[in-house]
Coordinates of N, CA and C in Angstrom, one line a residue:
M1 N 37.5 -16.5 15.6 CA 37.8 -17.9 15.4 C 36.6 -18.7 15.1
K2 N 35.5 -18.4 15.9 CA 34.3 -19.1 15.7 C 33.7 -18.9 14.3
N3 N 33.8 -17.6 13.8 CA 33.3 -17.3 12.5 C 34.1 -18.1 11.5
F4 N 35.4 -18.2 11.6 CA 36.2 -18.9 10.7 C 35.8 -20.3 10.6
L5 N 35.6 -20.9 11.7 CA 35.2 -22.3 11.8 C 33.9 -22.6 11.0
V6 N 32.9 -21.6 11.3 CA 31.6 -21.8 10.6 C 31.8 -21.7 9.0
L7 N 32.7 -20.7 8.6 CA 32.9 -20.5 7.2 C 33.6 -21.7 6.6
F8 N 34.6 -22.2 7.4 CA 35.3 -23.4 7.0 C 34.4 -24.6 6.8
F9 N 33.4 -24.7 7.7 CA 32.5 -25.9 7.6 C 31.6 -25.7 6.4
L10 N 31.1 -24.5 6.1 CA 30.1 -24.2 5.0 C 30.9 -24.5 3.7
I11 N 32.2 -24.2 3.6 CA 32.9 -24.4 2.4 C 33.3 -25.9 2.2
C12 N 33.7 -26.5 3.2 CA 34.2 -27.9 3.1 C 33.2 -28.9 3.2
S13 N 32.1 -28.7 3.8 CA 31.1 -29.8 4.0 C 30.6 -30.4 2.7
P14 N 30.4 -29.6 1.7 CA 30.0 -30.2 0.4 C 31.1 -31.1 -0.2
I15 N 32.4 -30.6 0.0 CA 33.5 -31.3 -0.5 C 33.7 -32.7 0.3
V16 N 33.5 -32.6 1.6 CA 33.6 -33.8 2.4 C 32.4 -34.8 2.0
C17 N 31.3 -34.2 1.9 CA 30.1 -35.1 1.5 C 30.4 -35.7 0.2
C18 N 30.8 -34.9 -0.8 CA 31.1 -35.5 -2.1 C 32.2 -36.6 -2.0
A19 N 33.2 -36.4 -1.2 CA 34.2 -37.4 -1.1 C 33.6 -38.7 -0.5
Q20 N 32.7 -38.5 0.6 CA 32.2 -39.7 1.2 C 31.3 -40.4 0.2
I21 N 30.5 -39.6 -0.7 CA 29.7 -40.3 -1.6 C 30.5 -41.1 -2.6
L22 N 31.6 -40.5 -3.1 CA 32.4 -41.1 -4.1 C 33.2 -42.3 -3.4
G23 N 33.5 -42.1 -2.1 CA 34.1 -43.2 -1.4 C 33.3 -44.3 -1.2
D24 N 32.0 -44.1 -1.2 CA 30.9 -45.2 -1.0 C 30.7 -46.0 -2.3
G25 N 31.4 -45.6 -3.3 CA 31.3 -46.4 -4.5 C 30.4 -45.7 -5.6
W26 N 30.0 -44.5 -5.4 CA 29.1 -43.8 -6.3 C 30.0 -43.4 -7.6
T27 N 29.4 -43.4 -8.7 CA 30.0 -43.0 -9.9 C 29.9 -41.5 -10.0
R28 N 30.7 -40.8 -10.8 CA 30.6 -39.4 -11.0 C 29.2 -39.0 -11.5
E29 N 28.6 -39.9 -12.4 CA 27.3 -39.6 -12.9 C 26.2 -39.7 -11.8
E30 N 26.4 -40.6 -11.0 CA 25.4 -40.7 -9.8 C 25.5 -39.6 -8.8
H31 N 26.8 -39.2 -8.6 CA 27.0 -38.0 -7.8 C 26.4 -36.8 -8.4
D32 N 26.6 -36.5 -9.7 CA 26.0 -35.3 -10.3 C 24.5 -35.4 -10.2
A33 N 23.9 -36.6 -10.5 CA 22.5 -36.7 -10.4 C 22.0 -36.4 -9.0
Y34 N 22.7 -36.9 -8.0 CA 22.3 -36.6 -6.6 C 22.3 -35.2 -6.3
W35 N 23.3 -34.4 -6.7 CA 23.4 -33.0 -6.4 C 22.4 -32.2 -7.2
Q36 N 22.0 -32.6 -8.5 CA 21.0 -32.0 -9.2 C 19.6 -32.1 -8.6
E37 N 19.4 -33.3 -8.0 CA 18.1 -33.5 -7.3 C 18.0 -32.6 -6.1
I38 N 19.1 -32.4 -5.3 CA 19.2 -31.6 -4.2 C 18.9 -30.2 -4.6
Q39 N 19.6 -29.7 -5.7 CA 19.3 -28.4 -6.1 C 17.9 -28.1 -6.6
Q40 N 17.3 -29.2 -7.3 CA 15.9 -29.1 -7.7 C 15.0 -29.0 -6.5
R41 N 15.2 -29.7 -5.5 CA 14.4 -29.6 -4.3 C 14.5 -28.2 -3.6
D42 N 15.8 -27.7 -3.6 CA 16.0 -26.4 -3.1 C 15.1 -25.4 -3.9
R43 N 15.1 -25.4 -5.2 CA 14.4 -24.5 -6.0 C 12.9 -24.6 -5.8
E44 N 12.5 -25.9 -5.6 CA 11.0 -26.2 -5.3 C 10.6 -25.5 -4.0
R45 N 11.5 -25.7 -3.0 CA 11.2 -25.1 -1.7 C 11.2 -23.6 -1.8
E46 N 12.1 -23.0 -2.6 CA 12.1 -21.6 -2.8 C 10.8 -21.1 -3.5
R47 N 10.4 -21.8 -4.5 CA 9.2 -21.4 -5.2 C 8.0 -21.5 -4.3
A48 N 7.9 -22.6 -3.5 CA 6.8 -22.8 -2.5 C 6.8 -21.6 -1.5
H49 N 8.0 -21.2 -1.1 CA 8.1 -20.1 -0.1 C 7.6 -18.9 -0.7
Q50 N 7.9 -18.6 -2.0 CA 7.5 -17.4 -2.6 C 6.0 -17.4 -2.9
R51 N 5.4 -18.6 -3.2 CA 4.0 -18.6 -3.3 C 3.2 -18.3 -2.0
F52 N 3.9 -18.8 -0.9 CA 3.3 -18.6 0.4 C 3.3 -17.1 0.7
L53 N 4.4 -16.4 0.4 CA 4.5 -15.0 0.7 C 3.5 -14.2 -0.2
E54 N 3.4 -14.6 -1.4 CA 2.4 -13.9 -2.3 C 1.0 -14.1 -1.8
E55 N 0.6 -15.3 -1.3 CA -0.7 -15.6 -0.8 C -1.0 -14.8 0.5
Q56 N 0.0 -14.6 1.3 CA -0.1 -13.7 2.5 C -0.4 -12.3 2.0
E57 N 0.4 -11.8 1.0 CA 0.2 -10.5 0.6 C -1.2 -10.3 0.0
R58 N -1.7 -11.2 -0.7 CA -3.1 -11.2 -1.3 C -4.1 -11.1 -0.2
E59 N -3.9 -11.9 0.9 CA -4.8 -12.0 1.9 C -4.8 -10.6 2.8
R60 N -3.6 -10.0 2.9 CA -3.4 -8.8 3.6 C -4.2 -7.7 2.8
R61 N -4.0 -7.7 1.5 CA -4.6 -6.6 0.7 C -6.2 -6.8 0.7
A62 N -6.6 -8.1 0.6 CA -8.1 -8.3 0.7 C -8.7 -7.9 2.0
T63 N -8.0 -8.1 3.1 CA -8.4 -7.7 4.4 C -8.5 -6.2 4.5
E64 N -7.4 -5.5 4.0 CA -7.3 -4.1 4.0 C -8.4 -3.4 3.1
N65 N -8.8 -4.0 2.0 CA -9.8 -3.5 1.2 C -11.2 -3.7 1.7
R66 N -11.3 -4.8 2.4 CA -12.6 -5.1 3.1 C -12.8 -4.1 4.2
I67 N -11.8 -3.8 4.9 CA -11.9 -2.8 6.1 C -12.2 -1.4 5.5
R68 N -11.6 -1.0 4.4 CA -11.8 0.3 3.8 C -13.2 0.3 3.3
S69 N -13.7 -0.7 2.6 CA -15.0 -0.7 2.1 C -16.1 -0.6 3.1
E70 N -15.9 -1.3 4.2 CA -16.8 -1.1 5.3 C -16.9 0.2 5.9
R71 N -15.7 0.9 6.0 CA -15.7 2.3 6.4 C -16.4 3.2 5.5
F72 N -16.2 3.1 4.2 CA -16.8 4.0 3.3 C -18.3 3.7 3.3
V73 N -18.8 2.5 3.4 CA -20.2 2.2 3.4 C -20.8 2.8 4.6
S74 N -20.1 2.7 5.8 CA -20.7 3.2 7.0 C -20.7 4.8 7.0
A75 N -19.5 5.4 6.7 CA -19.4 6.8 6.8 C -20.1 7.6 5.7
L76 N -20.2 7.1 4.5 CA -20.8 7.8 3.5 C -22.2 7.4 3.1
D77 N -22.6 6.3 3.8 CA -24.0 5.8 3.5 C -24.1 5.5 2.0
V78 N -23.3 4.7 1.5 CA -23.2 4.3 0.2 C -23.3 2.7 0.1
D79 N -23.5 2.2 -1.1 CA -23.5 0.7 -1.3 C -22.0 0.3 -1.5
E80 N -21.9 -1.1 -1.5 CA -20.5 -1.6 -1.7 C -19.9 -1.3 -3.0
M81 N -20.8 -1.2 -4.1 CA -20.3 -0.9 -5.4 C -19.5 0.4 -5.4
I82 N -20.1 1.4 -4.9 CA -19.5 2.8 -4.9 C -18.2 2.7 -4.0
A83 N -18.3 2.1 -2.9 CA -17.1 1.9 -2.1 C -16.0 1.2 -2.8
H84 N -16.2 0.2 -3.5 CA -15.2 -0.5 -4.3 C -14.7 0.4 -5.4
V85 N -15.5 1.2 -6.0 CA -15.0 2.1 -7.0 C -14.0 3.1 -6.4
L86 N -14.4 3.7 -5.3 CA -13.5 4.6 -4.6 C -12.2 4.0 -4.3
I87 N -12.3 2.8 -3.7 CA -11.0 2.1 -3.4 C -10.1 1.8 -4.6
S88 N -10.8 1.4 -5.7 CA -10.0 1.1 -7.0 C -9.4 2.4 -7.6
E89 N -10.0 3.6 -7.3 CA -9.5 4.8 -7.7 C -8.4 5.4 -6.8
G90 N -8.0 4.6 -5.7 CA -6.9 5.0 -4.9 C -7.3 5.7 -3.6
F91 N -8.6 5.8 -3.3 CA -9.0 6.5 -2.0 C -8.9 5.4 -0.9
S92 N -8.3 5.8 0.2 CA -8.2 4.9 1.4 C -8.9 5.4 2.6
T93 N -9.2 6.7 2.7 CA -9.9 7.3 3.9 C -10.9 8.2 3.4
V94 N -11.8 8.5 4.4 CA -12.9 9.4 4.1 C -12.4 10.9 4.0
D95 N -11.3 11.1 4.8 CA -10.7 12.4 4.8 C -10.2 12.8 3.4
E96 N -9.6 11.8 2.7 CA -9.2 12.1 1.3 C -10.4 12.5 0.4
I97 N -11.5 11.9 0.6 CA -12.7 12.3 -0.2 C -13.2 13.7 0.1
A98 N -13.0 14.0 1.4 CA -13.5 15.3 1.9 C -12.6 16.4 1.3
L99 N -11.3 16.1 1.1 CA -10.4 17.1 0.6 C -10.2 17.2 -0.8
V100 N -10.5 16.2 -1.6 CA -10.2 16.1 -3.0 C -11.0 17.1 -3.7
A101 N -10.6 17.6 -4.9 CA -11.3 18.4 -5.7 C -12.5 17.7 -6.2
V102 N -13.7 18.3 -6.3 CA -14.9 17.7 -6.8 C -14.7 17.2 -8.2
D103 N -14.0 18.0 -9.0 CA -13.7 17.6 -10.4 C -13.1 16.3 -10.6
E104 N -12.2 16.0 -9.6 CA -11.5 14.7 -9.6 C -12.5 13.5 -9.3
L105 N -13.4 13.7 -8.4 CA -14.4 12.7 -8.1 C -15.3 12.5 -9.3
S106 N -15.8 13.6 -9.8 CA -16.8 13.6 -11.0 C -16.1 13.0 -12.3
S107 N -14.8 12.9 -12.3 CA -14.1 12.3 -13.5 C -14.0 10.8 -13.4
I108 N -14.4 10.3 -12.3 CA -14.5 8.8 -12.2 C -15.6 8.3 -13.0
E109 N -15.2 7.2 -13.8 CA -16.2 6.6 -14.7 C -17.4 6.2 -13.9
G110 N -18.6 6.6 -14.4 CA -19.8 6.2 -13.7 C -20.3 7.3 -12.7
F111 N -19.4 8.3 -12.3 CA -19.8 9.4 -11.5 C -20.1 10.6 -12.3
D112 N -21.1 11.4 -11.7 CA -21.3 12.7 -12.4 C -21.1 13.7 -11.2
E113 N -21.2 15.1 -11.6 CA -21.0 16.1 -10.7 C -21.9 16.1 -9.5
D114 N -23.1 15.7 -9.6 CA -24.0 15.7 -8.6 C -23.6 14.6 -7.5
L115 N -23.3 13.5 -8.0 CA -22.9 12.4 -7.2 C -21.6 12.7 -6.4
A116 N -20.6 13.3 -7.1 CA -19.3 13.7 -6.6 C -19.5 14.7 -5.5
Q117 N -20.4 15.7 -5.7 CA -20.7 16.7 -4.7 C -21.3 16.2 -3.5
E118 N -22.3 15.2 -3.7 CA -23.0 14.6 -2.6 C -22.0 13.8 -1.8
L119 N -21.1 13.0 -2.4 CA -20.2 12.2 -1.7 C -19.2 13.1 -0.9
Q120 N -18.8 14.2 -1.4 CA -17.9 15.1 -0.7 C -18.6 15.8 0.5
N121 N -19.8 16.1 0.3 CA -20.7 16.7 1.4 C -20.8 15.8 2.5
R122 N -21.1 14.5 2.2 CA -21.2 13.5 3.2 C -19.9 13.2 3.9
A123 N -18.8 13.2 3.2 CA -17.5 13.0 3.7 C -17.1 14.1 4.7
K124 N -17.4 15.4 4.3 CA -17.1 16.5 5.1 C -17.9 16.5 6.4
A125 N -19.1 16.1 6.3 CA -20.0 16.1 7.5 C -19.6 15.0 8.5
F126 N -19.1 13.8 7.9 CA -18.6 12.7 8.7 C -17.3 13.2 9.4
V127 N -16.4 13.8 8.7 CA -15.1 14.2 9.3 C -15.3 15.2 10.4
E128 N -16.2 16.1 10.2 CA -16.5 17.2 11.1 C -17.0 16.6 12.4
K129 N -18.0 15.7 12.2 CA -18.6 15.1 13.4 C -17.6 14.1 14.1
R130 N -16.8 13.3 13.4 CA -15.9 12.5 13.9 C -14.8 13.3 14.7
N131 N -14.3 14.3 14.2 CA -13.3 15.2 14.9 C -13.8 15.7 16.2
A132 N -15.0 16.2 16.2 CA -15.7 16.7 17.5 C -15.8 15.6 18.5
E133 N -16.2 14.4 18.1 CA -16.3 13.3 19.0 C -15.0 12.8 19.4
F134 N -14.0 12.9 18.6 CA -12.7 12.5 19.0 C -12.1 13.4 20.1
V135 N -12.3 14.7 20.0 CA -11.8 15.6 21.0 C -12.5 15.3 22.3
E136 N -13.8 15.1 22.3 CA -14.5 14.8 23.5 C -14.1 13.5 24.2
K137 N -14.0 12.5 23.3 CA -13.7 11.1 23.9 C -12.2 11.1 24.4
T138 N -11.3 11.8 23.7 CA -9.9 11.7 24.3 C -9.8 12.5 25.6
K139 N -10.6 13.5 25.8 CA -10.7 14.2 27.1 C -11.2 13.3 28.2
T140 N -12.3 12.6 27.8 CA -13.0 11.7 28.7 C -12.1 10.5 29.2
L141 N -11.4 10.0 28.2 CA -10.4 8.8 28.4 C -9.1 9.3 29.0
G142 N -8.8 10.6 29.0 CA -7.5 11.0 29.5 C -6.4 10.7 28.6
V143 N -6.5 10.8 27.3 CA -5.4 10.6 26.4 C -4.5 11.8 26.4
D144 N -3.2 11.5 26.5 CA -2.2 12.6 26.5 C -2.0 13.0 25.0
D145 N -1.9 14.4 24.8 CA -1.7 14.9 23.5 C -0.5 14.3 22.7
S146 N 0.5 13.9 23.5 CA 1.7 13.4 22.8 C 1.4 12.2 22.0
L147 N 0.4 11.5 22.3 CA 0.0 10.2 21.5 C -0.5 10.6 20.2
K148 N -1.1 11.8 20.0 CA -1.7 12.2 18.8 C -0.6 12.7 17.8
T149 N 0.6 12.8 18.3 CA 1.7 13.2 17.4 C 2.4 12.1 16.6
I150 N 2.1 10.8 17.0 CA 2.8 9.7 16.4 C 2.2 9.4 15.0
S151 N 3.1 9.5 14.1 CA 2.8 9.2 12.7 C 2.4 7.7 12.5
G152 N 1.3 7.5 11.8 CA 0.8 6.1 11.6 C -0.5 5.8 12.4
L153 N -0.7 6.7 13.4 CA -1.9 6.5 14.2 C -3.0 7.4 13.8
D154 N -4.1 6.9 13.4 CA -5.3 7.7 13.2 C -6.2 7.8 14.4
Q155 N -7.3 8.6 14.3 CA -8.2 8.8 15.4 C -8.8 7.5 16.0
D156 N -9.2 6.7 15.0 CA -9.8 5.3 15.5 C -8.8 4.5 16.3
M157 N -7.6 4.5 15.8 CA -6.5 3.8 16.4 C -6.2 4.3 17.9
I158 N -6.1 5.7 18.0 CA -5.8 6.3 19.3 C -6.9 6.0 20.3
L159 N -8.2 6.0 19.8 CA -9.3 5.6 20.7 C -9.2 4.2 21.1
S160 N -8.9 3.3 20.2 CA -8.8 1.8 20.5 C -7.7 1.6 21.5
L161 N -6.6 2.3 21.4 CA -5.5 2.2 22.3 C -5.9 2.7 23.7
A162 N -6.6 3.9 23.7 CA -7.1 4.5 25.0 C -8.0 3.5 25.7
E163 N -8.8 2.8 25.0 CA -9.8 1.9 25.6 C -9.1 0.7 26.2
H164 N -7.8 0.5 25.7 CA -7.0 -0.6 26.4 C -5.9 0.0 27.3
D165 N -6.2 1.2 27.8 CA -5.3 1.8 28.8 C -4.0 2.2 28.3
V166 N -3.9 2.4 26.9 CA -2.6 2.9 26.3 C -2.9 4.5 26.0
K167 N -2.5 5.3 26.9 CA -2.9 6.7 26.8 C -1.8 7.7 26.7
N168 N -0.5 7.3 26.7 CA 0.5 8.2 26.4 C 1.7 7.5 25.7
L169 N 2.8 8.2 25.5 CA 3.9 7.7 24.7 C 4.5 6.5 25.4
D170 N 4.7 6.6 26.7 CA 5.3 5.5 27.4 C 4.5 4.2 27.4
D171 N 3.1 4.4 27.5 CA 2.3 3.2 27.4 C 2.4 2.6 26.0
L172 N 2.5 3.4 25.1 CA 2.6 2.8 23.6 C 4.0 2.2 23.4
A173 N 5.0 2.9 24.0 CA 6.4 2.4 23.8 C 6.7 1.1 24.5
D174 N 5.9 0.8 25.5 CA 6.1 -0.5 26.3 C 5.5 -1.6 25.6
L175 N 4.7 -1.4 24.5 CA 4.0 -2.5 23.9 C 5.0 -3.2 22.9
A176 N 4.7 -4.5 22.6 CA 5.4 -5.3 21.6 C 4.6 -5.2 20.3
S177 N 5.1 -5.4 19.2 CA 4.4 -5.3 17.9 C 3.2 -6.1 17.9
D178 N 3.3 -7.4 18.4 CA 2.1 -8.2 18.3 C 1.0 -7.7 19.2
E179 N 1.3 -7.1 20.3 CA 0.3 -6.6 21.3 C -0.4 -5.4 20.6
L180 N 0.3 -4.5 19.9 CA -0.3 -3.3 19.3 C -1.2 -3.8 18.1
M181 N -0.7 -4.8 17.4 CA -1.6 -5.3 16.2 C -2.9 -6.0 16.8
E182 N -2.8 -6.7 17.9 CA -4.0 -7.2 18.6 C -4.9 -6.2 19.0
I183 N -4.4 -5.1 19.7 CA -5.3 -4.1 20.1 C -6.0 -3.4 19.1
L184 N -5.3 -3.1 17.9 CA -5.9 -2.4 16.9 C -6.9 -3.2 16.0
G185 N -6.6 -4.6 16.0 CA -7.5 -5.4 15.2 C -6.9 -5.9 14.0
E186 N -7.5 -7.0 13.4 CA -7.0 -7.7 12.3 C -7.0 -6.8 11.1
G187 N -5.8 -6.8 10.4 CA -5.6 -6.1 9.1 C -5.5 -4.6 9.2
I188 N -5.5 -4.1 10.4 CA -5.4 -2.6 10.5 C -4.0 -2.1 10.1
I189 N -3.0 -2.7 10.7 CA -1.5 -2.4 10.4 C -0.7 -3.7 10.2
T190 N 0.4 -3.5 9.5 CA 1.3 -4.7 9.4 C 2.2 -4.7 10.6
E191 N 3.0 -5.8 10.6 CA 4.0 -5.9 11.7 C 5.1 -4.8 11.5
A192 N 5.4 -4.6 10.3 CA 6.4 -3.5 10.0 C 5.9 -2.1 10.5
E193 N 4.6 -1.8 10.2 CA 4.1 -0.6 10.6 C 4.0 -0.5 12.1
A194 N 3.6 -1.7 12.7 CA 3.6 -1.6 14.2 C 4.9 -1.3 14.8
N195 N 6.0 -1.9 14.3 CA 7.4 -1.7 14.7 C 7.7 -0.2 14.6
R196 N 7.4 0.4 13.5 CA 7.7 1.8 13.3 C 6.9 2.7 14.2
I197 N 5.8 2.4 14.5 CA 4.9 3.2 15.5 C 5.5 3.1 16.8
I198 N 5.9 1.9 17.3 CA 6.5 1.7 18.7 C 7.8 2.4 18.7
M199 N 8.7 2.3 17.7 CA 10.0 2.9 17.8 C 9.8 4.4 17.8
S200 N 8.8 4.9 17.1 CA 8.6 6.4 17.1 C 8.2 6.8 18.5
A201 N 7.4 6.0 19.2 CA 7.0 6.3 20.6 C 8.2 6.2 21.5
R202 N 9.2 5.5 21.2 CA 10.4 5.3 22.1 C 11.5 6.4 21.9
E203 N 11.3 7.1 20.9 CA 12.3 8.1 20.5 C 12.6 9.0 21.7
H204 N 11.6 9.4 22.4 CA 11.8 10.4 23.5 C 12.6 9.8 24.6
W205 N 12.7 8.5 24.7 CA 13.5 7.8 25.7 C 15.0 8.1 25.4
F206 N 15.4 8.0 24.2 CA 16.7 8.2 23.8 C 17.1 9.7 23.9
T207 N 16.2 10.6 23.6 CA 16.4 12.0 23.7 C 16.6 12.4 25.1
E208 N 15.8 11.8 26.0 CA 16.0 12.1 27.4 C 17.3 11.6 27.9
D209 N 17.8 10.4 27.5 CA 19.0 9.9 28.0 C 20.2 10.7 27.5
E210 N 20.1 11.3 26.2 CA 21.2 12.2 25.7 C 21.3 13.4 26.6
N211 N 20.1 14.0 27.0 CA 20.1 15.2 27.7 C 20.5 15.0 29.2
N212 N 20.5 13.8 29.7 CA 20.9 13.6 31.1 C 22.4 13.3 31.2

């Protein structure tokens, strides 16, 4: 009944409003001009909202690229120009550079085989060192292996979580999306990604309920 009343109001309110306007002495032309103005304002609000969303997306991408650039500069000991080239070619992690064929790197405009090989050597060395440090740090911090199975979490994220006392699936599952985003830092993941990670951590709750 409630839904019917809401639908009735939505359908009838413009008619009632129109009748009130005409009843107040408005001419048909004035009425039409009035509704055209309302529709124009609605379109302007929609365009403004779209511009706002586009600006948010540009800011998100800029932050994401800045973080990637900083990681490449630090991990590969390269300048920002090379880091930006790698990003523009679609590389987002050092691991990708370590695993890609050298021919693919050397085919990038401005790169030659020597530079490509050196970049990959540095990437492999970084990944090897980082993986060894990750194993040691997770043992020291007491991180449960189950946390490492969650898709969307990389090693840096897992260590950040552990440093904030989030060390197993239940700890992660208890977080809200904004809490997870705050722990990981600005621009690391989106709200949608945070929600997916948390829901993935909660899956074992539902499995346990079904088995009981």
